[in-house]
Short mmCIF file of C-alpha atoms and ligand atoms in Angstrom, two decimals:
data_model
loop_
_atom_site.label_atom_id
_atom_site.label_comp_id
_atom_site.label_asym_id
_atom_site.label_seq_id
_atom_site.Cartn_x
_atom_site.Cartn_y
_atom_site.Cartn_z
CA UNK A 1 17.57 -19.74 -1.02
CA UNK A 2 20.29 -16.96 -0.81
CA UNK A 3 18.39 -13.43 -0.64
CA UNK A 4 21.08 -11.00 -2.65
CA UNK A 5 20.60 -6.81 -1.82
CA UNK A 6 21.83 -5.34 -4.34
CA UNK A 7 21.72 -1.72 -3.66
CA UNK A 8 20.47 0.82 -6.71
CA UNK A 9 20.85 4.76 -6.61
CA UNK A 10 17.55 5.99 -8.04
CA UNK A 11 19.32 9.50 -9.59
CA UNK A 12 22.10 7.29 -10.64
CA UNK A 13 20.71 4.03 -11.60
CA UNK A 14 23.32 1.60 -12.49
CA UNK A 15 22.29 -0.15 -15.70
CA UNK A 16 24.65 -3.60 -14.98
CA UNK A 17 22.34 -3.80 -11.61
CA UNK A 18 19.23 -3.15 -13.63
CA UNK A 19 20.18 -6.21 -16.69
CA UNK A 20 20.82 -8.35 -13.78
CA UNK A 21 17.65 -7.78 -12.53
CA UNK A 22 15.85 -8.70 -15.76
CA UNK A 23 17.72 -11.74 -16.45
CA UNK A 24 16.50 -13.02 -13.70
CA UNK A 25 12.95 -11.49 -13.97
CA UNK A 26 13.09 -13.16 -17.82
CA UNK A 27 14.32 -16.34 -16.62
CA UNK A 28 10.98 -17.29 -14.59
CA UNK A 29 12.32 -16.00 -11.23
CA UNK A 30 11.27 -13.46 -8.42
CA UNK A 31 12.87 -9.71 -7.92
CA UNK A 32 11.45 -7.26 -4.93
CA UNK A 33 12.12 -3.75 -6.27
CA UNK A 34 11.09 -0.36 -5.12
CA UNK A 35 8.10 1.85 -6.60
CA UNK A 36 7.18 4.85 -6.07
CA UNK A 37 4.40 3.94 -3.70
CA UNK A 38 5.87 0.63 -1.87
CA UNK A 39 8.29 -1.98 -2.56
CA UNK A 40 7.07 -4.71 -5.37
CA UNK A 41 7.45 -8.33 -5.40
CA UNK A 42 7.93 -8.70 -9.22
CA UNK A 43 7.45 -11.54 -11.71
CA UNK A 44 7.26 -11.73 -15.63
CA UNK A 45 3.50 -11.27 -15.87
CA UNK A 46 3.29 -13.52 -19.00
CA UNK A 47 4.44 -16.77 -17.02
CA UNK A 48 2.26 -17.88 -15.30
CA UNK A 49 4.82 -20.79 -13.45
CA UNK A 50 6.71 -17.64 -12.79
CA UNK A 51 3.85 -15.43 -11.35
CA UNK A 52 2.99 -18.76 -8.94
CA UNK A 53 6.00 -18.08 -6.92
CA UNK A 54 4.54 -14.71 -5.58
CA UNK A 55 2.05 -16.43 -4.33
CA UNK A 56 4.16 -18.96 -2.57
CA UNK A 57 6.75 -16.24 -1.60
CA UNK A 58 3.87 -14.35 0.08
CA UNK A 59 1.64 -16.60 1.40
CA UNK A 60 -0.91 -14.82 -0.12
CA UNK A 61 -4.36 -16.60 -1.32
CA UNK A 62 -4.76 -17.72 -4.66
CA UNK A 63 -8.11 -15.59 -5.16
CA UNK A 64 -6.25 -12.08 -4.56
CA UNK A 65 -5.33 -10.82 -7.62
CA UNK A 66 -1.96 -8.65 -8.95
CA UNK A 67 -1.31 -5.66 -10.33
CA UNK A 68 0.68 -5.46 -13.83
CA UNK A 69 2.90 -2.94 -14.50
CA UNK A 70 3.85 -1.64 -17.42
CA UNK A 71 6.64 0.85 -18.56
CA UNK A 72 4.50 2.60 -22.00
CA UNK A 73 0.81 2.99 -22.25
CA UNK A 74 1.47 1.58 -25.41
CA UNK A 75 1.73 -1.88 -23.99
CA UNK A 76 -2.02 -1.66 -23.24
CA UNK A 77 -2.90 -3.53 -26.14
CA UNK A 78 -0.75 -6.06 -25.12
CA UNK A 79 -2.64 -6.47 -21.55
CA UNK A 80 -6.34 -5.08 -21.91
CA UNK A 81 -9.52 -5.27 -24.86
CA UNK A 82 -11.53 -2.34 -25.34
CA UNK A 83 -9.73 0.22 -23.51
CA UNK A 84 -12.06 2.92 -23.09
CA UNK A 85 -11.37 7.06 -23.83
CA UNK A 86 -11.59 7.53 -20.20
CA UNK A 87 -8.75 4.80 -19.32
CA UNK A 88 -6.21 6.72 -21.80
CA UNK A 89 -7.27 10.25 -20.29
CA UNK A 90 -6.52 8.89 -17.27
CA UNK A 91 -3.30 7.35 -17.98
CA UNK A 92 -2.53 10.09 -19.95
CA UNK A 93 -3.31 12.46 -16.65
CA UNK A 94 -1.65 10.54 -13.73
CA UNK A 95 0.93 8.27 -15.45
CA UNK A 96 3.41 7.47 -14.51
CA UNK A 97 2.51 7.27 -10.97
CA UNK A 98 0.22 6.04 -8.41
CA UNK A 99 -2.92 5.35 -10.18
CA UNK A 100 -4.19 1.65 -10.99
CA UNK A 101 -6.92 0.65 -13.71
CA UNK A 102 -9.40 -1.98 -13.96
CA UNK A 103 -9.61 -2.91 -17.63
CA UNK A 104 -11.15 -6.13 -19.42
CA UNK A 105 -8.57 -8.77 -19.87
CA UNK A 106 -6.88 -9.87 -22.82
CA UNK A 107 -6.04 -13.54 -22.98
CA UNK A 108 -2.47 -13.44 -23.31
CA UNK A 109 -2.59 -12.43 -19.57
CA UNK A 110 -2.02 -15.77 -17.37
CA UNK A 111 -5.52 -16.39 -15.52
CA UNK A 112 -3.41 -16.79 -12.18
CA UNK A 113 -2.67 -13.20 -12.60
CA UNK A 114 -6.14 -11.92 -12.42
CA UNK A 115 -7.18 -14.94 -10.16
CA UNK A 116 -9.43 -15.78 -13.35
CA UNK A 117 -11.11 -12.17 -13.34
CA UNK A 118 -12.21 -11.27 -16.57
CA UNK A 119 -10.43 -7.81 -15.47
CA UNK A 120 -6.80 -6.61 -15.09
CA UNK A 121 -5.21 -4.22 -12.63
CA UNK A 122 -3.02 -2.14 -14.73
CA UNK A 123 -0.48 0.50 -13.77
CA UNK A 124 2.85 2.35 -14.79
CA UNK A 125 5.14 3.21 -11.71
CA UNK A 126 6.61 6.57 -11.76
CA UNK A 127 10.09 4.79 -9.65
CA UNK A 128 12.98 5.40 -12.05
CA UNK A 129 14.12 1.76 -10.92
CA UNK A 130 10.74 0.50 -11.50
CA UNK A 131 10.52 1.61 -14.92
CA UNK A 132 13.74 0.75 -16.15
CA UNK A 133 13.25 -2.66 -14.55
CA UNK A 134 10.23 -3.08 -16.80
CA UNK A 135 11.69 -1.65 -19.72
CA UNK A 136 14.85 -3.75 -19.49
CA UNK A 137 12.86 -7.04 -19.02
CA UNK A 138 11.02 -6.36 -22.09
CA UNK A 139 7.59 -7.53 -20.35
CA UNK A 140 4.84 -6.54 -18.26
CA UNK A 141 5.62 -7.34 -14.82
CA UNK A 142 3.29 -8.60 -12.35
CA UNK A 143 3.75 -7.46 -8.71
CA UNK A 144 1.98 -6.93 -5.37
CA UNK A 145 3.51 -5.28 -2.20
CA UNK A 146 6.55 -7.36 -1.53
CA UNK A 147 5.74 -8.29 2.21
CA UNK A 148 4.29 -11.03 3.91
CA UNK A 149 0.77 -11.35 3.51
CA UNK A 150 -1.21 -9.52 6.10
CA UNK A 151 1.85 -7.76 6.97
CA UNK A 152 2.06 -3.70 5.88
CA UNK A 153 3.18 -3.15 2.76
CA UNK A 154 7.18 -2.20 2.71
CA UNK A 155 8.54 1.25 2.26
CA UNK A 156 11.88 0.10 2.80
CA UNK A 157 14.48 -2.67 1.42
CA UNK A 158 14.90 -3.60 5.17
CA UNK A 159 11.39 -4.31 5.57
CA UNK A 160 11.03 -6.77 2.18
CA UNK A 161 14.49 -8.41 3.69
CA UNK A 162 12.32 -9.06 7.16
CA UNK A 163 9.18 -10.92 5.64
CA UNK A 164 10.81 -12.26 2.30
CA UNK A 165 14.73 -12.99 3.03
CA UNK A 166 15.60 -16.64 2.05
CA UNK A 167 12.77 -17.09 -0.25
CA UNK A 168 13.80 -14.81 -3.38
CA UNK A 169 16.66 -14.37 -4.86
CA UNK A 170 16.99 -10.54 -5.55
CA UNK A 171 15.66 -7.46 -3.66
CA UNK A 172 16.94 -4.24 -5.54
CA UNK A 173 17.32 -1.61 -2.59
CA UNK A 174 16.92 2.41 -3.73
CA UNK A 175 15.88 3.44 -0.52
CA UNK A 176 12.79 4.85 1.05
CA UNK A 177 9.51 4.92 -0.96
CA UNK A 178 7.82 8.22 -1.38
CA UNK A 179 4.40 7.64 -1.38
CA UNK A 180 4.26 4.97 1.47
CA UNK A 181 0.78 4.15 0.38
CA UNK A 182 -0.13 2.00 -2.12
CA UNK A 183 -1.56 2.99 -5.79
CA UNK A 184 -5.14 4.16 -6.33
CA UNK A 185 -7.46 1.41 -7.54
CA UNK A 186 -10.15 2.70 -10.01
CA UNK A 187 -12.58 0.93 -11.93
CA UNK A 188 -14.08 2.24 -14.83
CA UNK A 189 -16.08 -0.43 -16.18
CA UNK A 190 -19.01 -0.03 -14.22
CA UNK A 191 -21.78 3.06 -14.82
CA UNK A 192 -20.43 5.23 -12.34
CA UNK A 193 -16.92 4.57 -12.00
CA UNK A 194 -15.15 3.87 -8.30
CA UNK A 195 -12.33 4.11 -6.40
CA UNK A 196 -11.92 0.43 -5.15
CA UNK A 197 -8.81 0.76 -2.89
CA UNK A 198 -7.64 5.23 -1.90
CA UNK A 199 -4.26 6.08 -2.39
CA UNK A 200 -1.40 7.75 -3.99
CA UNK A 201 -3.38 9.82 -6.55
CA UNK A 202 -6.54 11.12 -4.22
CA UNK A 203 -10.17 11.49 -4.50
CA UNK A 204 -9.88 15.19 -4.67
CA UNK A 205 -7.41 15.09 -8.30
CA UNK A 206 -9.63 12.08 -9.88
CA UNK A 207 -12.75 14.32 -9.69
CA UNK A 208 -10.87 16.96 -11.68
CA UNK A 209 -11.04 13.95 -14.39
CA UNK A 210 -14.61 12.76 -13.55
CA UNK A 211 -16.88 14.08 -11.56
CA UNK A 212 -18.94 12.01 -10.46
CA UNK A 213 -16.41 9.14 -9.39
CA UNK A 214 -17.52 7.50 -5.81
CA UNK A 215 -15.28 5.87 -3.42
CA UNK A 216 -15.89 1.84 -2.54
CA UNK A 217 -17.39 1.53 0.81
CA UNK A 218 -18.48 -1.52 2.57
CA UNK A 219 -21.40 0.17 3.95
CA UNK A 220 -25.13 -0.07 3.29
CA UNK A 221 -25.18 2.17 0.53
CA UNK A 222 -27.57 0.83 -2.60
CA UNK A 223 -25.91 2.01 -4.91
CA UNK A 224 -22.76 -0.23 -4.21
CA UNK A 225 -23.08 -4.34 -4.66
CA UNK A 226 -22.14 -6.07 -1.35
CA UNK A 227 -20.11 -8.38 -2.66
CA UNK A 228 -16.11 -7.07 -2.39
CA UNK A 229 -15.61 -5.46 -5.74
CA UNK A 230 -11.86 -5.79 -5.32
CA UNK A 231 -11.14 -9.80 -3.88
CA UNK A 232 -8.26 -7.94 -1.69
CA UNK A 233 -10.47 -5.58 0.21
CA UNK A 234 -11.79 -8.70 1.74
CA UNK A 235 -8.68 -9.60 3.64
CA UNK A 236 -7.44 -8.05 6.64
CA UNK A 237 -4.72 -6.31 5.69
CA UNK A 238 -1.45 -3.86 6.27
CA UNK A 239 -1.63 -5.25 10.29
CA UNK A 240 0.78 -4.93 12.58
CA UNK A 241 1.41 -7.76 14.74
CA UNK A 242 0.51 -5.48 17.68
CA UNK A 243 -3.32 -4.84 18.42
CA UNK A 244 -4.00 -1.33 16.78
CA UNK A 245 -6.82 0.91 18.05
CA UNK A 246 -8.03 3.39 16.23
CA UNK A 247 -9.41 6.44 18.11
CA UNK A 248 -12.53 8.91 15.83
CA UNK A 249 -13.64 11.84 16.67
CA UNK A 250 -12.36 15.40 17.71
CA UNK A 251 -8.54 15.52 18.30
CA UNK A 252 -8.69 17.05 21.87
CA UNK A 253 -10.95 14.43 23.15
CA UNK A 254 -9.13 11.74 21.17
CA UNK A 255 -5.73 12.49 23.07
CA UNK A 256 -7.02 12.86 26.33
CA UNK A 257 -9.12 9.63 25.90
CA UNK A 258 -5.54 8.09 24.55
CA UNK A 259 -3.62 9.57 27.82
CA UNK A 260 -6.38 7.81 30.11
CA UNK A 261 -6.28 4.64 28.32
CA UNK A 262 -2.73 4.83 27.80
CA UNK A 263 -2.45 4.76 31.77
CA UNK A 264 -4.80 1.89 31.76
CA UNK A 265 -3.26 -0.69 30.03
CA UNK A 266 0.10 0.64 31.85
CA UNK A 267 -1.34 -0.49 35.20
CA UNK A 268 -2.11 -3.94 33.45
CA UNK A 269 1.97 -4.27 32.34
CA UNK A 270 0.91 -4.13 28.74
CA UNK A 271 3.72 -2.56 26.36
CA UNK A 272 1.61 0.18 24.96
CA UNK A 273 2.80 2.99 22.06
CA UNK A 274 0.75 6.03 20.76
CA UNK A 275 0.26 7.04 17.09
CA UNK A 276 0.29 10.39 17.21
CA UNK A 277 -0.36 12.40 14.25
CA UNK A 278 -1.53 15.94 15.02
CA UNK A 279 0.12 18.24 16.83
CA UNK A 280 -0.67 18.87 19.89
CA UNK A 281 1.18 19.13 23.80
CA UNK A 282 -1.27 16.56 25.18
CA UNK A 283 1.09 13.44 25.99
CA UNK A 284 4.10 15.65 27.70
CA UNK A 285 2.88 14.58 30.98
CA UNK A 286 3.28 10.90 29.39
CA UNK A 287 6.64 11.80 28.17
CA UNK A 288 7.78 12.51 31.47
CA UNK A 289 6.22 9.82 33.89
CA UNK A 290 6.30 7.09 31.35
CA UNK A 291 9.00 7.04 29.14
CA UNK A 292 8.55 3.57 28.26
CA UNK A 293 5.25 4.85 26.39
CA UNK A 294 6.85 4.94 22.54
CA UNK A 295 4.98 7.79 21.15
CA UNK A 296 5.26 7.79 16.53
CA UNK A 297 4.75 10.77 14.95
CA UNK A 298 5.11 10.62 11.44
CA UNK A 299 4.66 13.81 10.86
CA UNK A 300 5.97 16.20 13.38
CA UNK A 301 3.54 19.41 11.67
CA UNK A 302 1.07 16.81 10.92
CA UNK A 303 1.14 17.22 6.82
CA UNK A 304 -0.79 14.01 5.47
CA UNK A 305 1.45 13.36 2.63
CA UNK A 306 4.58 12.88 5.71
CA UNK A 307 1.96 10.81 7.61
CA UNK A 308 1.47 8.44 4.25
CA UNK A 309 5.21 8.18 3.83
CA UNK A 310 5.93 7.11 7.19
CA UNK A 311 2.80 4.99 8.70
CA UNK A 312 3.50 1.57 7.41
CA UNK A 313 7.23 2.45 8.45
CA UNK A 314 5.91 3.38 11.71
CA UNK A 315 3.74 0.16 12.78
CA UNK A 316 6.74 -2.12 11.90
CA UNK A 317 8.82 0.00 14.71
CA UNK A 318 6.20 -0.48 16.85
CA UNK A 319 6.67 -4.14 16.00
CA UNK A 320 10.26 -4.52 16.28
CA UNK A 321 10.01 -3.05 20.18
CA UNK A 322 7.88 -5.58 21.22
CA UNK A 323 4.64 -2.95 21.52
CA UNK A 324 1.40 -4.71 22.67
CA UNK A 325 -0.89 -2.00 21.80
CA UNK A 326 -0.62 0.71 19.85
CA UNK A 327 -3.32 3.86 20.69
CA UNK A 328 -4.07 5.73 17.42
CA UNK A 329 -4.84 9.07 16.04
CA UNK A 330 -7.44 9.75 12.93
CA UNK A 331 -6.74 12.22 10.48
CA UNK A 332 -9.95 14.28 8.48
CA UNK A 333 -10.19 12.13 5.20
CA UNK A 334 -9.59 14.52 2.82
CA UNK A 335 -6.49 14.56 0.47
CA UNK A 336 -3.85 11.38 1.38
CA UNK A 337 -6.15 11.48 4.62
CA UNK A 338 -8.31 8.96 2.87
CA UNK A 339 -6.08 6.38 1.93
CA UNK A 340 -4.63 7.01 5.46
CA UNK A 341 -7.64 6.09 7.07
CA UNK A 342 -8.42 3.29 4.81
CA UNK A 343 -5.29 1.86 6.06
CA UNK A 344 -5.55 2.74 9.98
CA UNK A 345 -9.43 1.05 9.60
CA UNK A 346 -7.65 -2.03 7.94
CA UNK A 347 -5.13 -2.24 10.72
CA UNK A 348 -7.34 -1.68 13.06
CA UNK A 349 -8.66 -4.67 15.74
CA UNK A 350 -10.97 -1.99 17.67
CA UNK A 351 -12.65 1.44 16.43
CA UNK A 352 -13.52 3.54 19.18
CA UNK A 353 -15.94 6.46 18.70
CA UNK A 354 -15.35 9.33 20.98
O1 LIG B 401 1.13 0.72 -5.22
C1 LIG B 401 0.75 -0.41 -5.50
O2 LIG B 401 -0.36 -0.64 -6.03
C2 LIG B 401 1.70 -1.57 -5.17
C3 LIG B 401 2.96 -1.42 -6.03
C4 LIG B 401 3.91 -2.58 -5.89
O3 LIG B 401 2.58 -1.23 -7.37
N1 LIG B 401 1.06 -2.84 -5.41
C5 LIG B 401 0.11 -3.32 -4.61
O4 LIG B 401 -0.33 -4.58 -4.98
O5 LIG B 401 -0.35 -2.73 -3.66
P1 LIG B 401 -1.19 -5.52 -4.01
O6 LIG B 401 -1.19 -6.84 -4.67
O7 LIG B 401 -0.64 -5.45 -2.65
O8 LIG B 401 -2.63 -4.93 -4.10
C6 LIG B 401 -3.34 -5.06 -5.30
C7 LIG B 401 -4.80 -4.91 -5.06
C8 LIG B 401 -5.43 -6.06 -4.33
O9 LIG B 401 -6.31 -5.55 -3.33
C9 LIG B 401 -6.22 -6.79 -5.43
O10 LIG B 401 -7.36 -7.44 -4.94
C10 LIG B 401 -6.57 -5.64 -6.36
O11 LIG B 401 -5.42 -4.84 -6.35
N2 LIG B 401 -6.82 -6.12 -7.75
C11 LIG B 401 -5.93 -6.67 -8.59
N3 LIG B 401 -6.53 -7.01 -9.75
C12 LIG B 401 -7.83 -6.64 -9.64
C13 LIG B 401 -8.97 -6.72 -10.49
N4 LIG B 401 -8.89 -7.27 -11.69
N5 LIG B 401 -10.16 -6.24 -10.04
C14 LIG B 401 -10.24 -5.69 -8.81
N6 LIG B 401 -9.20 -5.58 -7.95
C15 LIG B 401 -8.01 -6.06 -8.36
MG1 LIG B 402 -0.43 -5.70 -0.71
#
């Protein structure tokens, strides 16, 4: 199939681009198109022969379910039974934008949607494209993160063209995504409600809303069932090809731990590149002697919301130079910093305490 990039200014958005879009997006087929948060792979959520291409686009396992997205909170009614005060405060709050919400199902969603869940992810982008998109279409549109599965989600058009080109027909390209992350999962069905996956929206603005909201872990805590509440946490995810480890601790003995290990796998020939994202003068000697070290930082004053934006971008450089191993800072996990370690943990293949 014949990928078409059909570039879309996001202050200017060019309606003709937009209908064609939806035509196609109403005719059963497949458009990747940019969000706030990362690039979507987008199908009419109400067809279900339509929504099976995703899967087949992405390789991505039939028990992972998607996200709909909506333009109104109207078309709630449409999508979810029994929507409770706290899911319209909450839309109300932080729509559009970056927040997602578990709500019971209604049947006129397709069961391949919520890989038969009695639940739905629900969420209205705050992307200009995004929204007219849905609003043009006329439906709710189901859409993941338009990579590869396992791959990190895209940020960019470039990166959707790498994992998806020749298997969809349209990517609409408006450039860089904001947020980098992906959306906040909450549910609210249970007692206490819980953030299932951090993101966009953080842990620090949803306790303004409710207080006593807890985050997901995978821990031993009691209070949390071990089963995966969220089928996608379950799957390794947002990976670069190259092995990532991730380095806790305190930042000074985190770098020079990184600068010793960096030399290390140096001396074994491995192609080895640092995340670095606090600042700090510790890898200028590895600057100098080994050049061929490619050192990231996202975020040259370290501000988590530049780190978000950047990291998946980031890891797929790292990929497209061939890097082997890629040595990696933590941030505190407070703010973004949450949803940036949730990530960095995902990617990880080693955790190293130091
Ligand atoms: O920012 C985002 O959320 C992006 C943009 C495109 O909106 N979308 C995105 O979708 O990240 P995806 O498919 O990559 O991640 C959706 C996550 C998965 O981990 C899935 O398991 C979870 O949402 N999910 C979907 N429906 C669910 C449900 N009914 N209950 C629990 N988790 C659900
Ligand atoms: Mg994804």
């Amino acid at each position: 199939m014949n990928t078409k990039v059909e570039f879309c200014d996001p202050h200017d958005i060019s309606k003709h681009t937009i209908k064609k879009a939806a035509e196609l997006l109403k005719n059963g087929e497949l458009v990747a198109f940019p969000t706030e948060t990362v690039y979507g792979l987008g199908a009419n959520a109400l067809d279900p022969e339509a929504v099976a291409k995703i899967f087949i686009a992405k390789g991505r396992p039939a028990d992972n379910p998607l996200i709909v997205h909506v333009s109104e909170i109207a078309q709630l009614s449409g999508i979810a039974k029994d929507v409770p005060p706290i899911a319209l405060k909450l839309a109300k709050k932080f729509w559009p934008g970056p927040l997602t919400i578990i709500l019971k199902k209604k049947e006129s969603i397709p069961s391949i949607v919520t890989a038969g869940l009695p639940t739905v992810a629900v969420r209205m982008p705050s992307h200009p494209i995004a929204l007219e998109l849905i609003k043009c279409t006329g439906t709710p549109i189901a859409a993941p993160s338009a990579n590869k599965s396992g791959r990190p989600s895209p940020t960019r058009a470039e990166h959707v063209i790498d994992d998806l080109s020749g298997k969809i027909p349209l990517i609409l390209d408006g450039g860089p995504t904001e947020v980098g992350l992906e959306s906040t999962i909450i549910d609210i069905q249970r007692h206490i409600p819980i953030i299932l996956r951090p993101g966009g929206i953080t842990l620090e603005q949803l306790k303004e809303i409710i207080p006593e909201i807890e985050v997901y872990s995978t821990g031993d805590d009691p209070k949390i069932e071990k089963i995966p509440l969220s089928p996608g946490i379950k799957y390794t995810h947002y990976a670069p090809k190259a092995s990532l480890i991730l380095y806790l601790g305190n930042i000074s003995h985190i770098s020079s731990q990184i600068v010793i290990d960096t030399k290390q796998y140096l001396n074994e020939n491995r192609k080895v590149g640092i995340l670095n994202l606090i600042p700090h003068q510790a890898y200028n000697l590895i600057k100098k002697q080994f050049p061929m070290v490619k050192i990231m930082t996202p975020s040259l004053k370290g501000n988590l919301d530049e780190i978000a934006t950047n990291l998946f971008a980031n890891l797929r450089e790292f990929d497209d130079l061939g890097i082997e191993i890629i040595l990696t800072e933590s941030v505190k996990p407070i703010g973004p910093g949450l949803a940036i370690m949730n990530r960095l943990k995902k990617a990880a293949n080693q955790i190293r305490e130091i």
